[in-house]
CSV table of C-alpha atoms in Angstrom, one decimal:
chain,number,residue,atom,x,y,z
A,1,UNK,CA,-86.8,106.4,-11.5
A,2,UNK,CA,-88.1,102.9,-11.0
A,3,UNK,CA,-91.8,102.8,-10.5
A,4,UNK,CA,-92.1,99.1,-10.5
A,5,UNK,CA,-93.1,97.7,-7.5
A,6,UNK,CA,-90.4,96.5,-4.6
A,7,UNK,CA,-91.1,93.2,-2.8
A,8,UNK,CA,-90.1,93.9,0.6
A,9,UNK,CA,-90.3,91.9,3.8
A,10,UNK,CA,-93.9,92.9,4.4
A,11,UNK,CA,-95.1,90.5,1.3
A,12,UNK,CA,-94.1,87.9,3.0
A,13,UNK,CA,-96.0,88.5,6.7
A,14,UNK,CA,-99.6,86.3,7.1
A,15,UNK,CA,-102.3,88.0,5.9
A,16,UNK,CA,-105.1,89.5,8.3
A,17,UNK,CA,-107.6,86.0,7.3
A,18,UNK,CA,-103.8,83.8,8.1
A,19,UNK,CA,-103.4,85.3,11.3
A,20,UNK,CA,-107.3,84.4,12.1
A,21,UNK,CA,-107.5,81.3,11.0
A,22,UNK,CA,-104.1,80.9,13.2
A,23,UNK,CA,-106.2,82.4,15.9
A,24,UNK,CA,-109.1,80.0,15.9
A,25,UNK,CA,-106.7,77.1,14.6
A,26,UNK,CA,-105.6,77.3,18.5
A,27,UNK,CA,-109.1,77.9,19.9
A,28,UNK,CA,-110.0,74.8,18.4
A,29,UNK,CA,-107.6,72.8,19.7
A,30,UNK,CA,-107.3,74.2,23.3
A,31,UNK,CA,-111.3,73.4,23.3
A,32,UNK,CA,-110.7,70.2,22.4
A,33,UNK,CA,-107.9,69.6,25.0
A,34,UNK,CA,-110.6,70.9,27.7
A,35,UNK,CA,-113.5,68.8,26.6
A,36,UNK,CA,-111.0,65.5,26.5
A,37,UNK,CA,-109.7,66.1,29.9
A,38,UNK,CA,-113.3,66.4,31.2
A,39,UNK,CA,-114.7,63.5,29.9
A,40,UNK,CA,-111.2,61.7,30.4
A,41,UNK,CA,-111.6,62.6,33.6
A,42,UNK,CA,-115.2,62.0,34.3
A,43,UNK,CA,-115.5,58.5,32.9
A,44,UNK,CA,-112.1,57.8,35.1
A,45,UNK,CA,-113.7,58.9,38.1
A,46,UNK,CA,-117.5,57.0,37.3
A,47,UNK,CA,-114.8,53.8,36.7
A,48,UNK,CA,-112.7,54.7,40.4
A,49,UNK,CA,-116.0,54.9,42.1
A,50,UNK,CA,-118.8,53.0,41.0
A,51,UNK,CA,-116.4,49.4,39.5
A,52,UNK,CA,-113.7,49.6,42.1
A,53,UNK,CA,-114.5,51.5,45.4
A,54,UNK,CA,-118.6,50.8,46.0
A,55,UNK,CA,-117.9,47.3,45.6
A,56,UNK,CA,-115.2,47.2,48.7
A,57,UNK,CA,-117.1,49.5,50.7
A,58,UNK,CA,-120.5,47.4,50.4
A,59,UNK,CA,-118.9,44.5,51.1
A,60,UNK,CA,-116.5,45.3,54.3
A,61,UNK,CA,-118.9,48.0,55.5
A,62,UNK,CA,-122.5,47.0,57.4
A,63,UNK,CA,-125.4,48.4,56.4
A,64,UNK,CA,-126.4,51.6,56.5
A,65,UNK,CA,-123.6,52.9,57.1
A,66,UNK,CA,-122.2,51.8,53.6
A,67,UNK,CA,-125.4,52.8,51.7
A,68,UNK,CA,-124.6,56.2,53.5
A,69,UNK,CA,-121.2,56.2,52.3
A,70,UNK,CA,-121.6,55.3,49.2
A,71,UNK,CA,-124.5,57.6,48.7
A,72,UNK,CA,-122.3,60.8,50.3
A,73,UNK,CA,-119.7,60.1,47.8
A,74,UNK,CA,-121.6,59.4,44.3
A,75,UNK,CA,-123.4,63.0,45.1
A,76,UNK,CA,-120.5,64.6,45.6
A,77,UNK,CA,-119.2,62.7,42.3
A,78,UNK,CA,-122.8,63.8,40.7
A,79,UNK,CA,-121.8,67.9,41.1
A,80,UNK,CA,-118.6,67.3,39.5
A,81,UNK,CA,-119.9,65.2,36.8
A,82,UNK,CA,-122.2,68.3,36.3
A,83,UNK,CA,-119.3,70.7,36.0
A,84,UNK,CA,-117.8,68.4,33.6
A,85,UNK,CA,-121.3,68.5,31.5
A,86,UNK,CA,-120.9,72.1,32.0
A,87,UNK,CA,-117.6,72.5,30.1
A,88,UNK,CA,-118.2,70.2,27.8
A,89,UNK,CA,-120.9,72.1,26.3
A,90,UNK,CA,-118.7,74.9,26.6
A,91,UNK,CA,-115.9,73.4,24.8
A,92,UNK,CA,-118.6,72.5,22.0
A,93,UNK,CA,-119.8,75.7,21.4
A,94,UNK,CA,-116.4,77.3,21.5
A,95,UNK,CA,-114.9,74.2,18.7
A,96,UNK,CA,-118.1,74.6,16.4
A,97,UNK,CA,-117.7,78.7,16.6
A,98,UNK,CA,-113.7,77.8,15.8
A,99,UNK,CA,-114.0,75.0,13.3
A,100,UNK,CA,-116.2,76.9,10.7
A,101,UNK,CA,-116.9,74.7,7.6
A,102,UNK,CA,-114.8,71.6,9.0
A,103,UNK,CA,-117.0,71.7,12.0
A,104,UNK,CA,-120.3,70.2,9.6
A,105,UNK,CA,-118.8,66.7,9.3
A,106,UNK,CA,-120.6,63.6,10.9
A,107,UNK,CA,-117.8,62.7,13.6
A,108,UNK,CA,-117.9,66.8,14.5
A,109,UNK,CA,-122.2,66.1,14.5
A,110,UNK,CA,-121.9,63.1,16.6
A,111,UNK,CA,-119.4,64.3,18.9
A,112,UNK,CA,-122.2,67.1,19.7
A,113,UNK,CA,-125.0,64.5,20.1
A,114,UNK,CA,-123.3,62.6,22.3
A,115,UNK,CA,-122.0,65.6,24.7
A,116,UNK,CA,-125.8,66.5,25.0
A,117,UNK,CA,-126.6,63.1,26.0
A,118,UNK,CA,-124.1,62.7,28.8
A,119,UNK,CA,-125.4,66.2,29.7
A,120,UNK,CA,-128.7,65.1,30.2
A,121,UNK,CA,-127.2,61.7,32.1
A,122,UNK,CA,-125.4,64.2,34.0
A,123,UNK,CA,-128.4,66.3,34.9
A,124,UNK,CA,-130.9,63.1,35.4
A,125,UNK,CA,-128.3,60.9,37.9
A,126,UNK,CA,-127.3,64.6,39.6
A,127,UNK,CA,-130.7,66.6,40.0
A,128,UNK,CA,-133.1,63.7,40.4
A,129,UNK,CA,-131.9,59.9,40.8
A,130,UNK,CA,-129.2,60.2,43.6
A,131,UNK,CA,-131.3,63.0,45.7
A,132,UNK,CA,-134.0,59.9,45.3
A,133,UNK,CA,-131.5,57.3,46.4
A,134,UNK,CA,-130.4,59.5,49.2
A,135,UNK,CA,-133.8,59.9,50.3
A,136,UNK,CA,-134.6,56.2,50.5
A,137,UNK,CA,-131.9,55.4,52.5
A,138,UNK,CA,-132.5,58.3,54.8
A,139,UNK,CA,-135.9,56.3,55.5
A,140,UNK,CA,-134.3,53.2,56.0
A,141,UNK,CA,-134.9,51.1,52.7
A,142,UNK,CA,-132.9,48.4,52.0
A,143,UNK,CA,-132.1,46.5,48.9
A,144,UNK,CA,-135.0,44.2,47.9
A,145,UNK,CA,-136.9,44.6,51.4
A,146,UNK,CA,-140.2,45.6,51.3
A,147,UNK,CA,-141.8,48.4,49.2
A,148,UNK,CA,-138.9,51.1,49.6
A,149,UNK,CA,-136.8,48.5,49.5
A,150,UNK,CA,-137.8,47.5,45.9
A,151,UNK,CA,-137.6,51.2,45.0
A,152,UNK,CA,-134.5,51.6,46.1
A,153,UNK,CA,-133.1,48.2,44.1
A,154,UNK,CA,-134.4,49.8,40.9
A,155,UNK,CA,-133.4,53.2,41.7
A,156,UNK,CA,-129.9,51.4,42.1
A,157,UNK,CA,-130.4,49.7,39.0
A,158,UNK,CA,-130.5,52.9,37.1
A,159,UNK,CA,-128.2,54.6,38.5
A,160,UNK,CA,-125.9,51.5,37.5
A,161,UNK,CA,-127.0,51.7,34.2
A,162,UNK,CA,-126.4,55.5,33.5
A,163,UNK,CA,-123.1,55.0,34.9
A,164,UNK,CA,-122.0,52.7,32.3
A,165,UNK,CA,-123.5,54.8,29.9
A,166,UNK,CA,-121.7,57.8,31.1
A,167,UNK,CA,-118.3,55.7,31.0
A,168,UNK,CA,-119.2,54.7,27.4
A,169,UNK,CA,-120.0,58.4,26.2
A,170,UNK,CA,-117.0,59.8,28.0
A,171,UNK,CA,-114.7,57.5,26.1
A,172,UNK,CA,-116.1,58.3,22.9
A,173,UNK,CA,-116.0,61.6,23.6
A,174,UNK,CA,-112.4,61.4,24.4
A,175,UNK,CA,-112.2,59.8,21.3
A,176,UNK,CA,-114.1,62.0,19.1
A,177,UNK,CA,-112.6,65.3,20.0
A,178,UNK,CA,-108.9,63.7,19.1
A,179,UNK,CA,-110.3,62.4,15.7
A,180,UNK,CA,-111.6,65.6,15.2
A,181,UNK,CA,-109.1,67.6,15.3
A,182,UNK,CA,-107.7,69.9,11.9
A,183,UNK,CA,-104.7,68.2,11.3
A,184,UNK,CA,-104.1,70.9,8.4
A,185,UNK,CA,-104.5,74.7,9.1
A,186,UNK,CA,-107.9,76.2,8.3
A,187,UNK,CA,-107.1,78.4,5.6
A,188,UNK,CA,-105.6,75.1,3.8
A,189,UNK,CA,-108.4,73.3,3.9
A,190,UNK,CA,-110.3,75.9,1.6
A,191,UNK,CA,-110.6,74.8,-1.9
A,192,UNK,CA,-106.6,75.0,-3.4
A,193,UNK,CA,-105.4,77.1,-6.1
A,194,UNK,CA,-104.3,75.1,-9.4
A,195,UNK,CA,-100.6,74.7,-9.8
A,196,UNK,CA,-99.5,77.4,-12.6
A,197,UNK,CA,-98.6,75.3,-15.9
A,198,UNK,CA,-95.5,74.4,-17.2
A,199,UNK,CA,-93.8,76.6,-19.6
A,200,UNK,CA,-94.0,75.8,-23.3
A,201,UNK,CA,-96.8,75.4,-26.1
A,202,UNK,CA,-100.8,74.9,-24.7
Protein backbone atom coordinates (compact mmCIF):
# COMPACT_ATOMS: atom_id res chain seq x y z
CA UNK A 1 0.00 0.00 0.00
CA UNK A 2 1.21 3.43 -0.99
CA UNK A 3 1.51 5.78 1.97
CA UNK A 4 3.06 8.57 0.11
CA UNK A 5 1.04 11.39 -0.10
CA UNK A 6 -1.46 12.08 -3.28
CA UNK A 7 -1.60 15.63 -4.73
CA UNK A 8 -5.08 16.07 -5.43
CA UNK A 9 -7.14 18.99 -6.77
CA UNK A 10 -7.51 20.46 -3.28
CA UNK A 11 -3.55 21.48 -3.35
CA UNK A 12 -4.16 23.60 -5.78
CA UNK A 13 -7.33 25.77 -4.20
CA UNK A 14 -6.12 29.49 -2.57
CA UNK A 15 -5.34 29.23 0.72
CA UNK A 16 -7.52 30.68 3.67
CA UNK A 17 -4.84 34.09 3.84
CA UNK A 18 -5.28 34.03 -0.55
CA UNK A 19 -8.79 34.13 -0.35
CA UNK A 20 -8.53 37.23 2.25
CA UNK A 21 -6.22 39.06 0.76
CA UNK A 22 -8.65 38.43 -2.45
CA UNK A 23 -11.31 39.66 -0.10
CA UNK A 24 -9.75 43.00 0.94
CA UNK A 25 -7.82 43.20 -2.57
CA UNK A 26 -11.67 44.18 -3.76
CA UNK A 27 -12.56 46.25 -0.65
CA UNK A 28 -9.75 48.33 -1.54
CA UNK A 29 -10.53 49.00 -4.74
CA UNK A 30 -14.39 49.41 -4.45
CA UNK A 31 -13.37 52.15 -1.71
CA UNK A 32 -11.34 53.73 -3.84
CA UNK A 33 -13.87 53.76 -6.80
CA UNK A 34 -16.40 55.54 -4.03
CA UNK A 35 -13.99 58.09 -2.73
CA UNK A 36 -12.99 59.09 -6.66
CA UNK A 37 -16.55 59.39 -7.67
CA UNK A 38 -17.19 61.71 -4.71
CA UNK A 39 -14.59 64.00 -5.07
CA UNK A 40 -14.92 63.60 -9.02
CA UNK A 41 -18.12 64.59 -8.42
CA UNK A 42 -17.78 67.28 -5.87
CA UNK A 43 -15.13 69.29 -7.49
CA UNK A 44 -17.37 68.95 -10.94
CA UNK A 45 -20.20 70.31 -9.23
CA UNK A 46 -18.07 73.35 -7.08
CA UNK A 47 -16.68 74.00 -11.11
CA UNK A 48 -20.76 73.75 -12.63
CA UNK A 49 -21.76 76.18 -9.96
CA UNK A 50 -19.48 78.60 -8.65
CA UNK A 51 -17.12 79.22 -12.43
CA UNK A 52 -20.03 78.72 -14.81
CA UNK A 53 -23.62 79.27 -13.45
CA UNK A 54 -23.09 82.22 -10.52
CA UNK A 55 -21.50 84.24 -13.04
CA UNK A 56 -24.70 84.15 -15.52
CA UNK A 57 -27.10 84.43 -12.91
CA UNK A 58 -25.37 87.67 -11.23
CA UNK A 59 -25.09 89.19 -14.27
CA UNK A 60 -28.64 88.69 -16.07
CA UNK A 61 -30.44 88.60 -12.68
CA UNK A 62 -31.08 92.02 -10.50
CA UNK A 63 -30.22 92.19 -7.23
CA UNK A 64 -31.52 90.47 -4.57
CA UNK A 65 -33.06 88.23 -6.23
CA UNK A 66 -29.72 86.84 -7.69
CA UNK A 67 -27.83 86.92 -4.27
CA UNK A 68 -30.97 84.86 -3.18
CA UNK A 69 -30.50 82.50 -5.92
CA UNK A 70 -27.29 81.97 -5.80
CA UNK A 71 -27.26 81.67 -2.06
CA UNK A 72 -30.37 78.90 -2.24
CA UNK A 73 -28.33 76.95 -4.47
CA UNK A 74 -24.57 76.96 -3.02
CA UNK A 75 -26.44 75.68 0.45
CA UNK A 76 -28.08 73.21 -1.11
CA UNK A 77 -24.54 72.34 -2.95
CA UNK A 78 -22.95 72.85 0.80
CA UNK A 79 -25.14 69.48 2.20
CA UNK A 80 -24.06 67.55 -0.57
CA UNK A 81 -20.54 68.63 -0.45
CA UNK A 82 -20.92 67.38 3.20
CA UNK A 83 -22.14 64.00 2.21
CA UNK A 84 -19.40 63.72 -0.08
CA UNK A 85 -16.93 64.67 3.06
CA UNK A 86 -18.93 62.08 4.71
CA UNK A 87 -17.88 59.14 2.33
CA UNK A 88 -14.81 60.13 1.81
CA UNK A 89 -13.73 59.61 5.19
CA UNK A 90 -15.54 56.55 4.92
CA UNK A 91 -13.82 55.28 1.92
CA UNK A 92 -10.53 56.20 3.94
CA UNK A 93 -11.05 54.31 6.82
CA UNK A 94 -12.44 51.34 4.92
CA UNK A 95 -8.91 51.53 2.16
CA UNK A 96 -6.41 51.95 5.23
CA UNK A 97 -8.35 48.88 7.19
CA UNK A 98 -7.94 47.08 3.48
CA UNK A 99 -4.55 48.05 2.36
CA UNK A 100 -2.60 46.83 5.47
CA UNK A 101 1.17 47.40 5.09
CA UNK A 102 0.87 49.14 1.52
CA UNK A 103 -1.50 51.57 3.08
CA UNK A 104 1.82 53.36 5.19
CA UNK A 105 3.27 54.89 2.04
CA UNK A 106 3.44 58.84 1.60
CA UNK A 107 0.92 59.11 -1.46
CA UNK A 108 -1.57 56.59 0.85
CA UNK A 109 -0.49 59.50 4.00
CA UNK A 110 -1.25 62.46 1.87
CA UNK A 111 -4.22 61.17 0.33
CA UNK A 112 -5.59 61.06 4.09
CA UNK A 113 -4.40 64.55 4.85
CA UNK A 114 -5.89 65.99 2.25
CA UNK A 115 -9.47 64.19 2.63
CA UNK A 116 -9.47 65.75 6.16
CA UNK A 117 -8.77 69.03 4.83
CA UNK A 118 -11.66 69.15 2.32
CA UNK A 119 -13.62 67.76 5.22
CA UNK A 120 -13.00 70.56 7.25
CA UNK A 121 -13.60 73.06 4.00
CA UNK A 122 -16.62 71.06 3.76
CA UNK A 123 -17.77 71.57 7.36
CA UNK A 124 -16.48 75.50 7.52
CA UNK A 125 -18.25 76.67 3.96
CA UNK A 126 -21.46 74.29 5.01
CA UNK A 127 -22.05 74.85 8.91
CA UNK A 128 -20.75 78.41 9.19
CA UNK A 129 -19.81 80.62 6.04
CA UNK A 130 -22.91 80.15 3.74
CA UNK A 131 -25.58 80.24 6.79
CA UNK A 132 -23.48 83.77 7.32
CA UNK A 133 -23.81 84.73 3.69
CA UNK A 134 -27.48 83.79 3.78
CA UNK A 135 -28.00 85.79 6.74
CA UNK A 136 -26.49 88.97 5.34
CA UNK A 137 -28.49 88.95 2.45
CA UNK A 138 -31.59 88.21 4.40
CA UNK A 139 -30.78 91.79 5.98
CA UNK A 140 -30.31 93.36 2.86
CA UNK A 141 -26.31 93.79 2.42
CA UNK A 142 -25.02 94.34 -0.59
CA UNK A 143 -21.56 93.94 -2.05
CA UNK A 144 -19.19 96.75 -0.89
CA UNK A 145 -22.19 98.93 0.58
CA UNK A 146 -21.92 99.93 3.85
CA UNK A 147 -20.85 97.95 6.92
CA UNK A 148 -22.85 94.61 6.00
CA UNK A 149 -22.07 95.32 2.83
CA UNK A 150 -18.24 94.98 3.42
CA UNK A 151 -18.97 91.82 5.42
CA UNK A 152 -20.71 90.31 3.04
CA UNK A 153 -17.83 91.15 0.19
CA UNK A 154 -15.38 89.31 2.42
CA UNK A 155 -17.65 86.66 3.41
CA UNK A 156 -17.86 86.21 -0.53
CA UNK A 157 -14.28 86.40 -0.77
CA UNK A 158 -13.91 83.33 1.26
CA UNK A 159 -16.22 81.44 0.20
CA UNK A 160 -14.47 81.97 -3.32
CA UNK A 161 -11.47 80.99 -1.97
CA UNK A 162 -12.52 77.63 -0.29
CA UNK A 163 -14.10 76.84 -3.35
CA UNK A 164 -11.01 76.72 -5.34
CA UNK A 165 -9.45 75.06 -2.70
CA UNK A 166 -12.10 72.45 -2.62
CA UNK A 167 -11.79 72.02 -6.57
CA UNK A 168 -7.95 71.66 -6.12
CA UNK A 169 -8.27 68.99 -3.23
CA UNK A 170 -10.95 67.10 -5.07
CA UNK A 171 -8.75 66.65 -8.08
CA UNK A 172 -5.98 65.50 -6.18
CA UNK A 173 -7.93 63.30 -4.45
CA UNK A 174 -9.19 61.87 -7.64
CA UNK A 175 -5.86 61.56 -8.42
CA UNK A 176 -4.38 60.05 -5.37
CA UNK A 177 -6.87 57.23 -4.88
CA UNK A 178 -6.05 55.96 -8.70
CA UNK A 179 -2.20 56.18 -7.98
CA UNK A 180 -2.81 54.40 -5.05
CA UNK A 181 -4.21 51.70 -5.99
CA UNK A 182 -2.37 47.79 -5.59
CA UNK A 183 -1.60 47.07 -8.94
CA UNK A 184 -0.26 43.57 -7.59
CA UNK A 185 -2.32 41.30 -5.21
CA UNK A 186 -1.66 41.75 -1.52
CA UNK A 187 -0.24 38.52 -0.69
CA UNK A 188 2.45 39.33 -3.61
CA UNK A 189 3.59 42.21 -2.29
CA UNK A 190 4.90 40.38 0.87
CA UNK A 191 8.54 39.74 0.87
CA UNK A 192 9.08 36.81 -2.17
CA UNK A 193 10.43 33.53 -1.69
CA UNK A 194 13.98 32.87 -3.47
CA UNK A 195 13.88 31.00 -6.63
CA UNK A 196 15.06 27.23 -5.79
CA UNK A 197 18.69 26.86 -7.37
CA UNK A 198 19.75 25.20 -10.35
CA UNK A 199 20.71 21.70 -10.26
CA UNK A 200 24.28 20.75 -10.23
CA UNK A 201 27.48 21.35 -7.88
CA UNK A 202 27.22 24.48 -5.06
Amino acid sequence: MNDEPQFSEADLAPSPEERAASRRLLIDRAAASTAALAAGAWAGGMVALGACAAPFVFRLTPAPYSGDAMTAAFARFDQLALGAAVILLGAEVVRTWAAGRRGVGPAARVRRVLAMVIAGCAAYVGLALTPRIAALHRDGARRGEGELGMELERAHRRAELAGRAEVFLGASLVVLHVFTLGARRPELDDEEADAPLPPGPR
